[in-house]
CSV table of C-alpha atoms and ligand atoms in Angstrom, one decimal:
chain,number,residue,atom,x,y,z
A,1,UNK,CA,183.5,142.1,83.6
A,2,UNK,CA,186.7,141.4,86.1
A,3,UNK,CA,185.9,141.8,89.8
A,4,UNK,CA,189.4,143.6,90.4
A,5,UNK,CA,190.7,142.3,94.3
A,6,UNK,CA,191.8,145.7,96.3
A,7,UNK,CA,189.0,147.8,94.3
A,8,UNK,CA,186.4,149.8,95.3
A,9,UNK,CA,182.9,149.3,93.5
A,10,UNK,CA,180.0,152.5,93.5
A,11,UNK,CA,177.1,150.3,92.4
A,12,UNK,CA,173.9,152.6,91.5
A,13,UNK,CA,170.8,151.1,92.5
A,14,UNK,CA,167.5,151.3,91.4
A,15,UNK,CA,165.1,154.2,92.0
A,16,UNK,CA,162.1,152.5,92.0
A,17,UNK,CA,161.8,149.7,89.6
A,18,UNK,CA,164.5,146.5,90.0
A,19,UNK,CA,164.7,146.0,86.7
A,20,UNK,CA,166.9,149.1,86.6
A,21,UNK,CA,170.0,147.4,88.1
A,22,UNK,CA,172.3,146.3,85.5
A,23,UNK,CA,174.0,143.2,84.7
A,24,UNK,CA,177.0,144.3,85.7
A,25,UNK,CA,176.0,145.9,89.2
A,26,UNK,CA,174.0,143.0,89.8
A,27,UNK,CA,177.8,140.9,89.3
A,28,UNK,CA,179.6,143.3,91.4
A,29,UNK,CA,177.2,142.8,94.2
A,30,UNK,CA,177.4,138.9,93.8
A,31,UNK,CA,180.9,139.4,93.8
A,32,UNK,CA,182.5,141.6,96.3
A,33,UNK,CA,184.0,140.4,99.7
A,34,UNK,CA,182.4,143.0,101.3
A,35,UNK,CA,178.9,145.5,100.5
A,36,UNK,CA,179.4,148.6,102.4
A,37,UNK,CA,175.8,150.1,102.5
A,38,UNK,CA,174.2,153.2,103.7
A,39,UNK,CA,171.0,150.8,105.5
A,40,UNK,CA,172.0,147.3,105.4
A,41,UNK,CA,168.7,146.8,106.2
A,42,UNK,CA,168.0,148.4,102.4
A,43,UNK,CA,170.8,145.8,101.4
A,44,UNK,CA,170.0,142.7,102.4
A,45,UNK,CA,166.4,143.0,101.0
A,46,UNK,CA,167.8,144.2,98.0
A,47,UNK,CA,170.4,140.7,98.2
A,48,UNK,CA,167.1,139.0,98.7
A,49,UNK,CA,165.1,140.2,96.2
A,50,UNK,CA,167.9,139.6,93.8
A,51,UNK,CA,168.4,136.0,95.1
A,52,UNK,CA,172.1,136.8,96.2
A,53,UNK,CA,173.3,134.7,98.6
A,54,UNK,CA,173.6,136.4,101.9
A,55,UNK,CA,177.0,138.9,102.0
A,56,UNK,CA,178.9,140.3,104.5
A,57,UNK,CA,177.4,144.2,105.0
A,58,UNK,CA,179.0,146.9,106.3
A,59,UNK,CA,177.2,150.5,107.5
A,60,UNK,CA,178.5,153.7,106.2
A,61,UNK,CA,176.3,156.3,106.3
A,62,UNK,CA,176.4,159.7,107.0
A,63,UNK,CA,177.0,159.3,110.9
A,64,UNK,CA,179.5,156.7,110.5
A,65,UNK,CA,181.4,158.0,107.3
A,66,UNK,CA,184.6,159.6,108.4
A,67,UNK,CA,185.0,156.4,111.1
A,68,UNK,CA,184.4,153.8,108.4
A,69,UNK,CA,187.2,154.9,106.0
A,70,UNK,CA,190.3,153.7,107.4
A,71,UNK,CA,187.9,149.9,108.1
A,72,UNK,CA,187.2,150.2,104.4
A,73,UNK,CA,191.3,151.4,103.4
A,74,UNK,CA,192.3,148.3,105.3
A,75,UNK,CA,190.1,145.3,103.4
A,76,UNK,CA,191.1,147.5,100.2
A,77,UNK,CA,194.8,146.8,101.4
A,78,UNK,CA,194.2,143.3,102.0
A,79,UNK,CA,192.7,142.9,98.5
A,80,UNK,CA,189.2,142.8,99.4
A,81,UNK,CA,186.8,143.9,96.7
A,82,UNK,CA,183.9,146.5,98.2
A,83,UNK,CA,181.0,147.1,96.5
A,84,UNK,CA,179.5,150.8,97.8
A,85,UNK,CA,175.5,151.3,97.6
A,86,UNK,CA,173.2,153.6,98.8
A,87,UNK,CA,169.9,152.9,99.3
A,88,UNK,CA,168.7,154.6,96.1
A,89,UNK,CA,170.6,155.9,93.0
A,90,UNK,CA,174.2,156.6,92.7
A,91,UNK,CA,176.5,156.5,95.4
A,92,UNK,CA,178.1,159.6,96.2
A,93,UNK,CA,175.2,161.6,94.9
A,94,UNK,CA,173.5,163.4,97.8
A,95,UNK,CA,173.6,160.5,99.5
A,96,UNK,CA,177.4,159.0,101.3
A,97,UNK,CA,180.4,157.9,99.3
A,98,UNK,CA,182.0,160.9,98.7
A,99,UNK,CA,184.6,160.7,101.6
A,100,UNK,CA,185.1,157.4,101.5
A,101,UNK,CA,185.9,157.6,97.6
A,102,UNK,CA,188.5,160.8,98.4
A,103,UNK,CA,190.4,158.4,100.4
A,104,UNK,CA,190.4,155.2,98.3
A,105,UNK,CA,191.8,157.6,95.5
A,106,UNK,CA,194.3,159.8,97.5
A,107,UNK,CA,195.6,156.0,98.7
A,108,UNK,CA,195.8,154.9,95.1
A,109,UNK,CA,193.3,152.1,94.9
A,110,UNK,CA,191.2,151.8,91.7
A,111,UNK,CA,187.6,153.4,92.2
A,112,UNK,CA,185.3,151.9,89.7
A,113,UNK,CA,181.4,153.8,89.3
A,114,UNK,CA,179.2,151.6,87.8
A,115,UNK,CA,176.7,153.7,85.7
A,116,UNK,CA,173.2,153.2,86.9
A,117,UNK,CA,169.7,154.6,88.1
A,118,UNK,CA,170.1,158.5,89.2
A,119,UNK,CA,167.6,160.4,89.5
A,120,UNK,CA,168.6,164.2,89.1
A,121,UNK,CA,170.2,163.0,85.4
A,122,UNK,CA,166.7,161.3,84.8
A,123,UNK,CA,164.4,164.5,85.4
A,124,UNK,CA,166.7,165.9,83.7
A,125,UNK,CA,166.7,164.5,80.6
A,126,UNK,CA,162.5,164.7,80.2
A,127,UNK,CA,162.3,168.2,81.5
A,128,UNK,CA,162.4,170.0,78.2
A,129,UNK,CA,164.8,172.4,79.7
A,130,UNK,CA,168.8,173.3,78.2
A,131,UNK,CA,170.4,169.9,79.0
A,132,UNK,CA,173.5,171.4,77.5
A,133,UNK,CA,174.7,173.0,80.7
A,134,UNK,CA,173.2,172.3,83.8
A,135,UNK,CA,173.8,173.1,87.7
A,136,UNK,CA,173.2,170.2,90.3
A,137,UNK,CA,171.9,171.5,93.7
A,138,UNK,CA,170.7,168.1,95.3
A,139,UNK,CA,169.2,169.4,98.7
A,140,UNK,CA,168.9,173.0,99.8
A,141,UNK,CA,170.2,173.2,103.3
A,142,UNK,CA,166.8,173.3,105.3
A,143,UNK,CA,167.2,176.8,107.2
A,144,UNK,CA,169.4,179.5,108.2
A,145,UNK,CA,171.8,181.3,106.2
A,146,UNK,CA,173.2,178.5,104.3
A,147,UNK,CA,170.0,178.0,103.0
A,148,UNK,CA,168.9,181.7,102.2
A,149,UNK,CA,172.4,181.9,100.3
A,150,UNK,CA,171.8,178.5,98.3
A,151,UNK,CA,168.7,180.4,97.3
A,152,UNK,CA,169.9,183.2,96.3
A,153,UNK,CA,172.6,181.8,94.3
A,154,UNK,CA,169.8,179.8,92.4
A,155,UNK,CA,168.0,182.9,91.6
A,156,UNK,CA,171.5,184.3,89.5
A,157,UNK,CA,171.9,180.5,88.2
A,158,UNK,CA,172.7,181.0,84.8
A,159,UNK,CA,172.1,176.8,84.0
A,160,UNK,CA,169.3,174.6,84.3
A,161,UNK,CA,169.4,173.7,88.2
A,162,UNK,CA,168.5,170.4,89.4
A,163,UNK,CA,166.9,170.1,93.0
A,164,UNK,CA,165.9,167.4,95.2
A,165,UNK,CA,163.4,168.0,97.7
A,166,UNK,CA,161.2,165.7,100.1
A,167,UNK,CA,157.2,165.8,99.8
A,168,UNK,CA,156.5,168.0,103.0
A,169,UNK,CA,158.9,170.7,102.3
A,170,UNK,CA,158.4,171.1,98.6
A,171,UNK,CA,155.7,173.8,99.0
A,172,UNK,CA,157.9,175.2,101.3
A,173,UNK,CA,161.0,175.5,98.9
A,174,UNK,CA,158.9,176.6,96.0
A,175,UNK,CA,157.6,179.7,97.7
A,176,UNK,CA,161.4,180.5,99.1
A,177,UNK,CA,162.2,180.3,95.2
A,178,UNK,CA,159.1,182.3,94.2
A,179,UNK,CA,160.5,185.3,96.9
A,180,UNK,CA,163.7,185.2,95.0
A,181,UNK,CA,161.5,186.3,92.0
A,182,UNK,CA,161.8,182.9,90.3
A,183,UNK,CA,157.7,182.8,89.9
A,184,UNK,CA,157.8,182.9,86.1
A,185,UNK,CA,160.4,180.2,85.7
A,186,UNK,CA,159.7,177.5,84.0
A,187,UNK,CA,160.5,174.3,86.3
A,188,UNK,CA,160.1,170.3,85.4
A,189,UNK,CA,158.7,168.3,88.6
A,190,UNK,CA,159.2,165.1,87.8
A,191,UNK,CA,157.7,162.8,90.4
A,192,UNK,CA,158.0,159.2,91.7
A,193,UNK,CA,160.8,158.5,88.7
A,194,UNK,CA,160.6,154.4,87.6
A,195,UNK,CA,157.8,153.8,89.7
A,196,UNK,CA,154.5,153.0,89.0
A,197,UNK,CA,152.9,156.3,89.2
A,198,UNK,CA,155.8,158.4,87.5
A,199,UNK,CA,154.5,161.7,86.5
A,200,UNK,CA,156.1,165.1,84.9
A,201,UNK,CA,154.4,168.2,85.0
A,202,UNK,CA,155.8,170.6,83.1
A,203,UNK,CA,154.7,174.2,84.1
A,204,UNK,CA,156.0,177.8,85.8
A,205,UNK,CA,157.1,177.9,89.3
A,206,UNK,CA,153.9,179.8,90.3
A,207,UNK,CA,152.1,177.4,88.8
A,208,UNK,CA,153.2,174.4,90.8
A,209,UNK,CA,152.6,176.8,93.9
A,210,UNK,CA,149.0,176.7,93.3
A,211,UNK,CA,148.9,173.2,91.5
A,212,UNK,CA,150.8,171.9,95.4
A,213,UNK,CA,147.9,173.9,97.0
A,214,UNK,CA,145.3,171.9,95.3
A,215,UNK,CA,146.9,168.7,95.6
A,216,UNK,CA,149.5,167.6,98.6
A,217,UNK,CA,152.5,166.5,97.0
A,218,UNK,CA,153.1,163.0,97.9
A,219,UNK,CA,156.0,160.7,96.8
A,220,UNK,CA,159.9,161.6,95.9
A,221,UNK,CA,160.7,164.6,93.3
A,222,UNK,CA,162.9,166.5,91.2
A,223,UNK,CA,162.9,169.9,90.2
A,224,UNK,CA,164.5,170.9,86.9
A,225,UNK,CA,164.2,174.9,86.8
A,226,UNK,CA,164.9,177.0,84.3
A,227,UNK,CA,168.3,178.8,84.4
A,228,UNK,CA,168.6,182.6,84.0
A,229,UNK,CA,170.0,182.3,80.8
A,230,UNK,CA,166.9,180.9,79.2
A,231,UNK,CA,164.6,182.9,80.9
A,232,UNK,CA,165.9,185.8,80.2
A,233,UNK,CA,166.3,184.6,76.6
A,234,UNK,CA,162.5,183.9,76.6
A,235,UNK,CA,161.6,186.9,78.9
A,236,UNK,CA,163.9,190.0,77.9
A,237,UNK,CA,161.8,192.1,79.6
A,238,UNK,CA,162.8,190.7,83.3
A,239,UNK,CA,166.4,191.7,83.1
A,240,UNK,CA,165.7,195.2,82.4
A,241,UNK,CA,163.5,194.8,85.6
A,242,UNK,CA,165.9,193.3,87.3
A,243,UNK,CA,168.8,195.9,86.5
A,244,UNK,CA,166.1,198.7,87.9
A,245,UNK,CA,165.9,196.7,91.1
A,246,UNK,CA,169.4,196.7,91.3
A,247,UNK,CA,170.2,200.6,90.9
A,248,UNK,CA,167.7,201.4,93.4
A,249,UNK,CA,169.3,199.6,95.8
A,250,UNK,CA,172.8,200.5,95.1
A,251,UNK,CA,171.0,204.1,95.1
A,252,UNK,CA,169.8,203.6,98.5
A,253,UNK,CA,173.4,202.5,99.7
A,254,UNK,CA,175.0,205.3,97.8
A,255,UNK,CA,172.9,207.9,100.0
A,256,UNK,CA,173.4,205.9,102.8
A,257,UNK,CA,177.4,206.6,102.7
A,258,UNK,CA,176.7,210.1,101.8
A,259,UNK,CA,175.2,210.5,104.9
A,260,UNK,CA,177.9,209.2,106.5
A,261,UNK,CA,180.5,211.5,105.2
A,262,UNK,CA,181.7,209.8,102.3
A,263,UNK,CA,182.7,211.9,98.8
A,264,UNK,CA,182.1,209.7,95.4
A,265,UNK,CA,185.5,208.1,94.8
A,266,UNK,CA,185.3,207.0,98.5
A,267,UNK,CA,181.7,205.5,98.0
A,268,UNK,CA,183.2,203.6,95.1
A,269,UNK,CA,185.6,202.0,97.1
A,270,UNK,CA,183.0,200.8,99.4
A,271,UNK,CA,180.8,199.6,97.0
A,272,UNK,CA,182.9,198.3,94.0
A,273,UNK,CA,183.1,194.3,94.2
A,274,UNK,CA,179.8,194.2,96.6
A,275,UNK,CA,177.4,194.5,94.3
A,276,UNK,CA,176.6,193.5,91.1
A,277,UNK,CA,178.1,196.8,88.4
A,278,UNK,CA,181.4,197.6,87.1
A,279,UNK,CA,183.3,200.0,87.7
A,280,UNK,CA,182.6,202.6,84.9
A,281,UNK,CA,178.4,202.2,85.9
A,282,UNK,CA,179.0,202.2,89.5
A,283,UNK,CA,180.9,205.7,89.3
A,284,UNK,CA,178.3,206.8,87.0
A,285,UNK,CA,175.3,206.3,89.3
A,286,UNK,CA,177.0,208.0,92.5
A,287,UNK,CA,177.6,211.0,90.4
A,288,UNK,CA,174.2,210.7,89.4
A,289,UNK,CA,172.7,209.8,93.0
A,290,UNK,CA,172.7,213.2,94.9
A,291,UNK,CA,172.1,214.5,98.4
A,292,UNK,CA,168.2,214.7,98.8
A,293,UNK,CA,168.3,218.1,100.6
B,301,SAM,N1,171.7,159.1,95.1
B,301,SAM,C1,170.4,159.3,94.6
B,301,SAM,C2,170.4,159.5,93.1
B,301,SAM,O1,171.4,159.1,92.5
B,301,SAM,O2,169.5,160.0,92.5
B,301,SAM,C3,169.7,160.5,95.3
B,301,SAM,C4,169.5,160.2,96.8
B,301,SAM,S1,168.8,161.5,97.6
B,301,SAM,C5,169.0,161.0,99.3
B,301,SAM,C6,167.0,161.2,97.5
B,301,SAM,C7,166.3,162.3,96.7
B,301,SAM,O3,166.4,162.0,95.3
B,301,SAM,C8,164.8,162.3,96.9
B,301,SAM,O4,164.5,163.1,98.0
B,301,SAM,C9,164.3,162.9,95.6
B,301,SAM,O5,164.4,164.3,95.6
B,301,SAM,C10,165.2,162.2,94.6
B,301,SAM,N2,164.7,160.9,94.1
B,301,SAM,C11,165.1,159.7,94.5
B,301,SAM,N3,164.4,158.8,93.8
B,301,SAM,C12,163.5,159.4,93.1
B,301,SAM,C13,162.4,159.0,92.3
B,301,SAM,N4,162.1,157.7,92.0
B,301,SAM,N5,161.7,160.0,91.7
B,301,SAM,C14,161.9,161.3,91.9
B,301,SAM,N6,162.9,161.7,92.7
B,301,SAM,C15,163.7,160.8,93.3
């Protein structure tokens, strides 16, 4: 491989076991002018363990990220080669890079991504579940409405979704997916990925609930679930279910505006586009939903 000068390298390291780095990430590492790295901590033990010789480091993480681009656009300028790692996995991949990549692009300098370790593509791969299309989540925001949205918008997911999710709040994000009525998906957790003590278990959301209950989940994990689309293709029954659910809270809305004042063709230009029916349906359900006298 030529180490292009004024390029920017993403160099995937390994998830767990060393003997995932490649040849060629290995020789971009050996060979940039410059290693910007999320810990460089992370990165000179890496350099060690590799028997690098020592290299110049540089911090970007995601404190520093926005500051560090126009450091990095300048060596870029001045034909420095820049290898980019995080300290696990692909660059750029819920972890920094992202901005930093933006800018070497919009300023025209070659981006180059190594493929490499990743663990969402990994689980992925040995869950069993529709690899054809698939939806990467990485991290569900940890509270508030960003998360209660993410969540929601994994419930109508119609592709396999892959998560990430630390040890002491998986429990915790399986029962927020369980109350979006995800219980009887099927979901992949595969656990500790290239280590040692790699693991799958392959079961339904509910399941893991009370498997988690039994046994603390301990070490780094994925979750492959089950899209909608192959749910419902295994469990018909559910969207029927789900459809009923639906009406009879459209219902409750329709009396709601009725209450209010509100004659059918005006309750249909409330409602159309907030939820979930078409036009011809939603008309057809206020005419149906009448006045409780
Ligand atoms: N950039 C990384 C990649 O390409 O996979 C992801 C970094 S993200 C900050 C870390 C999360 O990835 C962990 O919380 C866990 O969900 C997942 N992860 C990383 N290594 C893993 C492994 N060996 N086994 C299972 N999951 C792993």
């Amino acid at each position: 491989m030529d180490i292009l000068p004024g390029k920017l390298y993403l160099v995937p390291t390994p998830i767990g076991n060393l003997e995932d780095l490649s040849p060629r990430a290995t020789q971009a590492l050996a060979e940039a002018d410059l290693i910007a790295a999320e810990d460089t901590r992370v990165a000179a033990q890496l350099l060690a363990r590799l028997k690098l010789p020592f290299k110049a480091l540089l911090s970007y993480h995601e404190h520093n990220e926005q500051s560090r681009v126009d450091q990095i656009l300048a060596k870029l300028a001045a034909g420095q080669t820049i290898a980019l790692i995080s300290d696990a996995g692909m660059p750029a991949i819920s972890d920094p890079g992202q901005i930093v990549v933006a800018a070497a692009v919009q300023a025209g300098y070659t981006v180059c991504a190594l493929p490499g370790p990743n663990a969402a593509l990994t689980a992925l791969a040995a869950s069993g579940l529709d690899s054809r299309y698939f939806h990467f989540e990485g991290f569900i925001p940890v509270k508030g409405k960003e998360r209660e949205a993410r969540l929601q918008a994994l419930a109508g997911q119609a592709e396999t979704a892959l998560i990430y999710e630390a040890p002491h709040r998986l429990s915790k994000t399986l029962d927020d997916l369980a109350s979006q009525g995800l219980g009887d998906r099927r979901l992949c957790l595969a656990r500790e990925l290239t280590k040692p003590y790699e693991s799958y278990l392959y079961l339904c959301l509910d399941e893991a609930r009370d498997q988690l209950k039994v046994q603390a989940p301990r070490g780094e994990y994925v979750l492959v679930l089950e899209g909608r689309e192959a749910y419902l293709a295994r469990c018909p029954e559910a969207d029927l279910a789900d459809q009923q659910d639906l009406e009879d809270q459209v219902r409750e809305k329709i009396l709601l505006l009725r209450k209010a004042g509100l004659k059918d063709r005006g309750i249909l230009g409330v409602l159309l586009g907030l939820c979930d029916l078409g036009k011809n349906d939603l008309y057809q359900l206020i005419k149906e939903t009448a006045d409780p006298v």
